[in-house]
Structure formats: C-alpha cells, structure tokens
Short mmCIF file of C-alpha atoms in Angstrom, two decimals:
data_model
loop_
_atom_site.label_atom_id
_atom_site.label_comp_id
_atom_site.label_asym_id
_atom_site.label_seq_id
_atom_site.Cartn_x
_atom_site.Cartn_y
_atom_site.Cartn_z
CA MET A 21 -16.72 12.09 11.43
CA LEU A 22 -15.28 11.62 7.97
CA LEU A 23 -11.68 12.30 8.91
CA ALA A 24 -11.79 9.93 11.85
CA MET A 25 -12.94 7.18 9.44
CA PHE A 26 -10.25 8.07 6.96
CA MET A 27 -8.61 5.30 4.95
CA SER A 28 -5.14 5.75 3.59
CA LEU A 29 -4.51 6.59 -0.01
CA PHE A 30 -2.35 4.05 -1.75
CA ALA A 31 1.22 5.00 -1.81
CA ALA A 32 1.81 5.09 -5.48
CA MET A 33 4.97 3.32 -6.37
CA ALA A 34 8.16 4.89 -7.66
CA LEU A 35 11.05 2.68 -6.65
CA GLN A 36 14.34 4.41 -5.94
CA LEU A 37 17.53 2.40 -5.99
CA PRO A 38 21.00 2.83 -7.44
CA LEU A 39 20.48 1.75 -11.02
CA VAL A 40 22.48 -1.14 -12.37
CA VAL A 41 20.20 -2.26 -15.19
CA ALA A 42 16.96 -0.49 -16.01
CA LEU A 43 14.27 -3.14 -16.10
CA ASP A 44 11.22 -3.47 -18.30
CA VAL A 45 8.37 -5.89 -17.75
CA HIS A 46 9.93 -8.60 -19.91
CA LEU A 47 13.32 -8.42 -18.18
CA LEU A 48 11.65 -8.33 -14.76
CA ARG A 49 9.75 -11.51 -15.57
CA GLN A 50 12.91 -13.22 -16.84
CA LEU A 51 14.99 -12.26 -13.80
CA ALA A 52 12.23 -13.16 -11.35
CA ALA A 53 11.95 -16.61 -12.92
CA LYS A 54 15.72 -17.05 -13.09
CA HIS A 55 16.17 -16.28 -9.39
CA ASN A 56 13.00 -18.09 -8.25
CA VAL A 57 11.25 -14.91 -7.13
CA THR A 58 7.73 -16.29 -7.43
CA THR A 59 6.04 -15.08 -4.24
CA ILE A 60 4.71 -11.64 -3.25
CA VAL A 61 3.67 -11.10 0.38
CA VAL A 62 1.86 -7.86 1.20
CA PHE A 63 1.19 -5.99 4.46
CA GLY A 64 -0.45 -2.61 4.93
CA ASP A 65 -3.61 -0.58 4.57
CA SER A 66 -6.26 0.21 1.93
CA SER A 67 -3.58 0.91 -0.63
CA VAL A 68 -2.83 -2.81 -0.82
CA ASP A 69 -5.90 -4.53 0.70
CA PRO A 70 -7.58 -6.63 -2.02
CA GLY A 71 -10.52 -7.55 0.19
CA ASN A 72 -9.52 -8.82 3.64
CA ASN A 73 -11.77 -6.21 5.26
CA ASN A 74 -14.77 -7.83 3.54
CA PHE A 75 -14.60 -10.44 6.29
CA LEU A 76 -14.00 -8.11 9.24
CA ASN A 77 -16.56 -6.28 11.37
CA THR A 78 -15.64 -2.85 10.08
CA ASP A 79 -17.14 -0.14 7.88
CA LEU A 80 -13.89 0.30 5.97
CA LYS A 81 -14.83 -1.73 2.89
CA GLY A 82 -15.19 -1.44 -0.88
CA ASN A 83 -16.98 -4.65 -1.83
CA PHE A 84 -19.85 -2.90 -3.59
CA PRO A 85 -20.37 -0.83 -6.77
CA PRO A 86 -19.00 1.36 -8.16
CA TYR A 87 -15.76 -0.14 -6.78
CA GLY A 88 -14.34 -2.73 -9.14
CA GLY A 89 -16.04 -1.34 -12.24
CA ASN A 90 -12.90 -1.98 -14.29
CA PHE A 91 -11.91 -5.20 -12.52
CA VAL A 92 -12.35 -8.62 -14.17
CA ASN A 93 -16.09 -9.17 -14.73
CA HIS A 94 -16.68 -5.76 -13.07
CA LYS A 95 -16.40 -7.49 -9.69
CA SER A 96 -16.33 -5.44 -6.48
CA THR A 97 -13.59 -7.40 -4.72
CA GLY A 98 -13.01 -5.07 -1.80
CA ARG A 99 -10.23 -3.16 -3.52
CA LEU A 100 -10.81 0.54 -2.92
CA CYS A 101 -10.27 1.31 -6.58
CA ASP A 102 -12.04 0.94 -9.91
CA GLY A 103 -9.81 -2.03 -10.75
CA LEU A 104 -6.37 -3.35 -9.91
CA LEU A 105 -4.06 -2.13 -7.14
CA ALA A 106 -0.33 -1.64 -7.59
CA PRO A 107 0.65 -5.07 -6.18
CA ASP A 108 -1.66 -6.63 -8.76
CA PHE A 109 0.27 -4.92 -11.55
CA ILE A 110 3.55 -6.09 -10.04
CA ALA A 111 2.19 -9.64 -9.99
CA GLU A 112 1.02 -9.22 -13.58
CA ALA A 113 4.50 -8.13 -14.61
CA MET A 114 5.84 -11.33 -13.06
CA GLY A 115 3.32 -13.38 -15.02
CA HIS A 116 0.86 -13.97 -12.16
CA PRO A 117 -2.84 -13.17 -11.60
CA PRO A 118 -3.88 -10.42 -9.13
CA ILE A 119 -2.71 -10.78 -5.52
CA PRO A 120 -5.46 -12.49 -3.50
CA ALA A 121 -6.64 -11.50 -0.05
CA PHE A 122 -5.63 -14.15 2.47
CA LEU A 123 -9.21 -14.30 3.80
CA ASP A 124 -10.73 -14.72 0.34
CA PRO A 125 -12.67 -18.03 0.31
CA ALA A 126 -11.69 -18.42 -3.34
CA LEU A 127 -8.01 -18.70 -2.34
CA THR A 128 -6.88 -22.27 -3.06
CA GLN A 129 -3.86 -24.30 -2.02
CA ALA A 130 -2.52 -23.95 -5.55
CA ASP A 131 -2.52 -20.15 -5.16
CA LEU A 132 -0.29 -20.13 -2.07
CA PRO A 133 3.12 -20.27 -3.81
CA ARG A 134 2.34 -16.97 -5.55
CA GLY A 135 1.74 -15.24 -2.22
CA ALA A 136 -1.10 -13.27 -0.66
CA SER A 137 -2.03 -9.94 0.85
CA PHE A 138 -2.60 -9.65 4.59
CA ALA A 139 -3.29 -5.93 4.36
CA SER A 140 -6.30 -4.34 6.02
CA ALA A 141 -7.78 -0.98 5.04
CA GLY A 142 -7.48 1.50 7.89
CA SER A 143 -4.35 -0.03 9.40
CA GLY A 144 -1.01 1.60 10.17
CA TYR A 145 2.34 1.21 11.90
CA ASP A 146 0.72 2.23 15.19
CA ASP A 147 -1.55 -0.59 16.46
CA LEU A 148 -3.88 2.03 17.93
CA THR A 149 -4.67 3.15 14.38
CA ALA A 150 -6.09 -0.25 13.49
CA ASN A 151 -7.94 -0.51 16.80
CA ILE A 152 -9.78 2.74 16.11
CA SER A 153 -11.42 1.24 13.02
CA ASN A 154 -11.56 -2.37 14.22
CA VAL A 155 -9.28 -3.67 11.47
CA TRP A 156 -6.11 -5.78 11.41
CA SER A 157 -3.05 -4.20 12.96
CA PHE A 158 0.34 -5.06 11.53
CA SER A 159 0.93 -7.57 14.32
CA THR A 160 -2.36 -9.29 13.48
CA GLN A 161 -1.43 -9.33 9.81
CA VAL A 162 1.82 -11.07 10.73
CA THR A 163 -0.13 -13.63 12.79
CA TYR A 164 -2.11 -14.57 9.68
CA PHE A 165 1.11 -14.67 7.68
CA LEU A 166 2.29 -17.35 10.10
CA HIS A 167 -0.88 -19.30 9.27
CA TYR A 168 -0.01 -18.85 5.61
CA LYS A 169 3.45 -20.32 6.23
CA ILE A 170 1.91 -23.36 7.91
CA HIS A 171 -0.31 -23.99 4.87
CA LEU A 172 2.64 -23.47 2.52
CA ASN A 173 4.74 -25.94 4.53
CA LYS A 174 2.03 -28.55 4.20
CA LEU A 175 1.74 -27.93 0.47
CA VAL A 176 5.39 -27.97 -0.64
CA GLY A 177 7.32 -29.13 2.43
CA PRO A 178 9.31 -27.06 4.95
CA LEU A 179 12.52 -26.80 2.91
CA GLU A 180 10.84 -25.63 -0.30
CA SER A 181 8.55 -23.35 1.69
CA ALA A 182 11.56 -21.70 3.37
CA LYS A 183 13.16 -21.14 -0.04
CA MET A 184 9.98 -19.53 -1.37
CA ILE A 185 9.75 -17.19 1.61
CA ASN A 186 13.46 -16.27 1.41
CA ASN A 187 13.07 -15.51 -2.30
CA ALA A 188 9.78 -13.66 -1.90
CA ILE A 189 9.17 -9.95 -2.31
CA PHE A 190 7.79 -8.55 0.96
CA LEU A 191 5.89 -5.29 0.56
CA MET A 192 4.75 -2.87 3.28
CA SER A 193 2.46 0.05 2.46
CA MET A 194 0.96 2.13 5.26
CA GLY A 195 1.43 5.24 7.38
CA SER A 196 -1.18 7.77 6.24
CA ASN A 197 -3.85 6.46 8.60
CA ASP A 198 -1.53 6.89 11.56
CA PHE A 199 -1.80 10.63 11.05
CA LEU A 200 -5.19 11.11 9.43
CA GLN A 201 -7.41 8.80 11.46
CA ASN A 202 -5.27 8.63 14.59
CA TYR A 203 -2.89 11.39 15.67
CA LEU A 204 -4.71 14.35 14.12
CA VAL A 205 -8.19 13.36 15.33
CA ASP A 206 -7.66 11.22 18.44
CA PHE A 207 -6.22 12.83 21.57
CA THR A 208 -4.53 9.70 22.90
CA ARG A 209 -1.30 10.10 20.95
CA GLN A 210 -1.43 13.91 21.02
CA LYS A 211 -1.19 13.76 24.82
CA GLN A 212 1.86 11.51 24.54
CA PHE A 213 3.78 12.99 21.59
CA THR A 214 4.42 16.16 19.67
CA VAL A 215 4.15 15.70 15.90
CA GLU A 216 7.92 15.31 15.66
CA GLN A 217 7.94 12.76 18.48
CA TYR A 218 5.09 10.81 16.88
CA ILE A 219 7.00 10.67 13.60
CA ASP A 220 9.94 9.19 15.51
CA PHE A 221 7.59 6.75 17.24
CA LEU A 222 6.18 5.56 13.90
CA SER A 223 9.69 5.31 12.46
CA SER A 224 10.67 3.06 15.34
CA ARG A 225 7.58 0.90 14.79
CA MET A 226 8.31 0.65 11.07
CA LEU A 227 11.87 -0.48 11.83
CA ASP A 228 10.65 -3.06 14.34
CA ASP A 229 8.09 -4.35 11.83
CA ALA A 230 10.78 -4.79 9.18
CA LYS A 231 13.04 -6.61 11.66
CA MET A 232 10.15 -8.94 12.49
CA LEU A 233 9.65 -9.77 8.81
CA HIS A 234 13.37 -10.41 8.50
CA ARG A 235 13.21 -12.87 11.40
CA LEU A 236 10.34 -14.61 9.61
CA GLY A 237 12.35 -15.07 6.44
CA ALA A 238 12.18 -11.81 4.49
CA ARG A 239 15.28 -11.07 2.41
CA ARG A 240 13.74 -8.60 -0.09
CA LEU A 241 11.71 -5.74 1.33
CA VAL A 242 9.81 -3.02 -0.49
CA VAL A 243 8.47 -0.18 1.67
CA VAL A 244 6.06 2.39 0.30
CA GLY A 245 6.50 5.92 1.57
CA VAL A 246 3.60 8.07 2.75
CA PRO A 247 1.99 10.05 -0.11
CA PRO A 248 1.40 13.82 -0.08
CA MET A 249 -1.57 13.53 2.26
CA GLY A 250 -2.46 17.18 1.92
CA CYS A 251 -3.25 16.72 -1.77
CA MET A 252 -6.01 14.16 -1.32
CA PRO A 253 -9.40 15.58 -2.46
CA LEU A 254 -11.03 14.64 0.88
CA ILE A 255 -8.42 16.50 2.91
CA LYS A 256 -8.72 19.62 0.76
CA TYR A 257 -12.50 19.43 1.12
CA LEU A 258 -12.32 19.12 4.90
CA LYS A 259 -9.87 22.02 5.07
CA GLY A 260 -12.00 24.13 2.75
CA GLN A 261 -9.25 24.83 0.25
CA LYS A 262 -8.55 24.00 -3.39
CA THR A 263 -4.79 23.67 -3.06
CA CYS A 264 -2.81 21.02 -1.22
CA VAL A 265 -2.52 21.34 2.57
CA ASP A 266 1.18 22.07 3.06
CA GLN A 267 1.30 21.15 6.75
CA LEU A 268 0.25 17.56 6.06
CA ASN A 269 2.63 17.28 3.14
CA GLN A 270 5.50 18.41 5.35
CA ILE A 271 4.60 15.70 7.90
CA ALA A 272 4.59 13.09 5.15
CA PHE A 273 7.93 14.30 3.79
CA SER A 274 9.51 14.20 7.25
CA PHE A 275 8.27 10.68 7.97
CA ASN A 276 9.48 9.47 4.58
CA SER A 277 12.99 10.68 5.35
CA LYS A 278 12.92 8.46 8.45
CA ILE A 279 11.79 5.48 6.37
CA ILE A 280 14.70 5.96 3.99
CA LYS A 281 17.20 6.00 6.88
CA ASN A 282 15.61 2.86 8.32
CA LEU A 283 15.98 1.04 5.01
CA GLU A 284 19.64 2.03 4.82
CA LEU A 285 20.14 0.58 8.31
CA LEU A 286 18.28 -2.62 7.44
CA GLN A 287 20.43 -3.05 4.37
CA SER A 288 23.76 -2.39 6.09
CA LYS A 289 23.12 -4.18 9.40
CA PHE A 290 20.84 -7.07 8.43
CA GLY A 291 21.68 -7.57 4.78
CA LEU A 292 18.12 -6.96 3.63
CA LYS A 293 17.73 -6.00 -0.03
CA THR A 294 15.51 -2.96 0.23
CA VAL A 295 13.53 -0.71 -2.07
CA TYR A 296 12.01 2.62 -1.12
CA VAL A 297 8.81 3.52 -2.97
CA ASP A 298 8.62 7.28 -3.38
CA ALA A 299 4.85 7.74 -3.32
CA TYR A 300 5.23 11.37 -2.38
CA SER A 301 7.10 12.56 -5.46
CA THR A 302 5.17 10.43 -7.93
CA ILE A 303 1.72 11.57 -6.83
CA GLN A 304 2.80 15.19 -6.65
CA GLU A 305 4.16 15.00 -10.18
CA ALA A 306 0.87 13.58 -11.46
CA ILE A 307 -1.12 16.27 -9.66
CA LYS A 308 1.08 19.12 -10.86
CA THR A 309 1.42 17.93 -14.46
CA PRO A 310 -1.56 15.63 -15.12
CA ARG A 311 -1.50 15.91 -18.90
CA LYS A 312 2.02 14.52 -18.91
CA PHE A 313 0.45 11.24 -17.81
CA GLY A 314 -2.68 11.50 -19.93
CA PHE A 315 -4.92 12.74 -17.11
CA LEU A 316 -7.46 15.54 -17.44
CA GLU A 317 -8.55 15.73 -13.78
CA ALA A 318 -6.18 15.67 -10.83
CA SER A 319 -8.01 17.69 -8.19
CA LYS A 320 -11.04 15.49 -7.52
CA GLY A 321 -12.11 11.86 -7.71
CA CYS A 322 -14.25 10.02 -10.24
CA CYS A 323 -16.91 8.89 -7.74
CA GLY A 324 -19.80 11.24 -6.94
CA THR A 325 -18.70 14.85 -6.59
CA GLY A 326 -15.13 13.61 -6.22
CA THR A 327 -14.56 15.82 -3.20
CA TYR A 328 -15.55 13.77 -0.15
CA GLU A 329 -16.94 10.38 -1.24
CA TYR A 330 -14.95 7.25 -0.42
CA GLY A 331 -15.89 3.84 0.95
CA GLU A 332 -19.50 3.80 2.18
CA THR A 333 -20.18 7.34 1.00
CA CYS A 334 -19.20 6.28 -2.53
CA LYS A 335 -21.59 3.31 -2.53
CA ASP A 336 -23.88 3.21 -5.58
CA MET A 337 -22.86 6.74 -6.57
CA SER A 338 -22.61 7.82 -10.19
CA VAL A 339 -19.09 7.98 -11.59
CA CYS A 340 -17.22 9.88 -14.29
CA LYS A 341 -17.42 8.59 -17.86
CA ASP A 342 -13.72 7.85 -18.23
CA PRO A 343 -11.76 6.95 -15.05
CA THR A 344 -8.55 6.66 -17.11
CA LYS A 345 -8.51 10.47 -17.27
CA TYR A 346 -8.60 10.82 -13.47
CA VAL A 347 -5.75 10.58 -10.96
CA PHE A 348 -8.18 9.73 -8.13
CA TRP A 349 -10.96 7.16 -8.23
CA ASP A 350 -12.65 8.43 -5.07
CA ALA A 351 -11.73 11.29 -2.74
CA VAL A 352 -8.84 9.25 -1.31
CA HIS A 353 -7.68 6.45 -3.61
CA PRO A 354 -6.09 6.50 -7.09
CA THR A 355 -7.57 5.00 -10.22
CA GLN A 356 -6.38 1.75 -11.75
CA ARG A 357 -4.82 3.79 -14.54
CA MET A 358 -2.74 5.75 -12.04
CA TYR A 359 -1.50 2.55 -10.45
CA GLN A 360 -0.65 1.11 -13.84
CA ILE A 361 1.41 4.11 -14.89
CA ILE A 362 3.29 4.28 -11.59
CA VAL A 363 4.10 0.57 -11.47
CA LYS A 364 5.48 0.75 -15.00
CA LYS A 365 7.63 3.66 -13.86
CA ALA A 366 8.65 1.71 -10.78
CA ILE A 367 9.76 -1.33 -12.74
CA ALA A 368 11.89 0.85 -14.98
CA SER A 369 13.74 2.24 -11.97
CA ILE A 370 14.36 -0.92 -9.96
CA SER A 371 17.85 -2.35 -9.75
CA GLU A 372 18.59 -5.81 -11.11
CA GLU A 373 20.54 -6.45 -7.89
CA PHE A 374 17.28 -6.51 -5.96
CA LEU A 375 16.23 -9.71 -7.74
CA VAL A 376 19.60 -11.50 -7.68
#
C-alpha cells in the first residue's frame, strides 16, 4: 500500500526568529567561523537522510537513478532528491561539502569535525513509525550519535570534542511520517488516541527528544515544522483530487503550533538557542505562486507521471527535461532547486544571536 510506505517530504526551511541582523551567505560564513560553529548534526527522516538507509534492510531508499541526477558526478547517494538536500546547502553556506551519512563508508576521520547526518527515511517522533518501515527511530539515531562522539573524542580529544558539540548546529526534521505512514493507516495509535491526542503525544515526544539532545551537549537547535502534507502530489493522487487536502494541512498546522510552543519552553527553561523552520508556509507559498520562484510546475513531480512515483516506484523512470522548473522532484520530495531557494530565504531570516 503506497500510503503505508509513505516517506516524509522534506520540511523546506524558512527560519523564523526575531531579527537582529539579516544574514547573507557571506555574513553567515564569517559569523560561523568567528564563533567556532563548524559542526552540523542532523536527525530526522527522508527530508534530511543523505543515504543512511542504503545500509539498512528497508525499501525506503533512493540510491538508484534517476535520484541524484543533479548531484556531483550524477551520483545516486540515497538522497531522495535530484541533488542536494537543505542541510547540504546550509553546509555549503558555511564553506563545507555536503553533509555525509554517518553510515557512509566514504566518511573519514577528517570529516567528523564537520558533522554528520543520522537521519533515516521513514522515521518520525513516534518510534512505532520507524518500526513500521524497519528504519532508524530517533532513539536509534541518537545511539549512533553517541558512537560519533566517541570517534570525535579519539580524533580531537574530549575537551575539544565537547566544544565542537556545544558549538554545533543540531537539526531535527521529521513528523510527516507519524501521520502518513503511521496514525492514518495503522490502527495501533488510532485505538489509543484521537487525532488531537496524537498531536499532543508527538509534541511530548518532540520535547523529550530535544531535551535528550540538550543533555548530550546541544546548545543550538533547529527544528523543522511539518509541511502542508495535503499538498503533496502523492496525497492528492490517493485522495483523487487536484487541490490540496485541507484536513491533512490542518493537522500539520496544529502540530506545528505545538512545536513552536515547545521551542519557546526550551529556550526559556533550558537556555537552548532555537530556530523554528516554517516548512508549512514556505511550501504553500511556492505552490500557490510558483512563478514568483521561477517554477512552472507545482502540482506534480518531475519523476514519471509526477503523481504517485517516489522511491522504488520512481526507479529508472523518465524525468522532466528541466527539474529547476519543478517544486517537486518526485510525488513526495522537493527538487534541489526548491531546497536551494528556501535555504537562501532561511539564511536571510536567521538572527545573528543564534550564532553568537
């Protein structure tokens, strides 16, 4: 069942903070270097998985053509996109190469100080979500992060390693799968919670996850909100409609409001420097006014028919001639161009205080 196998669309990034100084790429790079912000650590789902699932016994993968067609050397890395993901563009802005998957055999000791992604396509805040697709849950991702810390300690020493972790940018991006491949298709959680109760449950899990990262050294936390799930081409196809599915968008909006409140609590009670990534508004804006961003197609993906293909069903399919004109690469995930535009917008809206 397609929906039961559903992988989360990347939460496109639009950072919302009280503005002190509007940053551009050059200023971001200068401030990051000045304050020793050299490491990016990533947790989440397909939106930020650069290839960890390649090494897991799961069908939720993208390590085959046409995925990666616009990546370096046209390599299918496992990113569910035609090229780079948003964290890769953030790393690029800081003067670093793309974020590597922690399980990537090509990851070297010299790469460790720049960070890694522990994300796993198909994961979520609810561990049951990951179990359904046999991928890494958040708790498992954290376990591998602990392995990463051990390697980093050996490389630079415990004191320098602690400084790197304290100065790092921690990023969490997940939540869509909890609804689309778990609650809405599996009866386990439906028997336990109403939709409103499940939103509260996920909010509590998100808060606990953030507290765990804080205990492990996180001092800067970026959390990506859930995108307008009802606007994904696959969801519209499954629902048999051409317009966005309002019910799913309302669920996403409600959950995002909980995330925002959690970040306010984390900032006031624990002193975490937090950033909320408004995926919902940014994606909706691109879908409603595509030409504003240089897009010509915002209702379907570039792969195959663009209506239902993603992951395995996109494998070896023909693609559109110019992905830069498409919001979606497949029926779920955005194109590299979409990520690039949104990250540029995100950088322009981040507060300088976040990096101090």
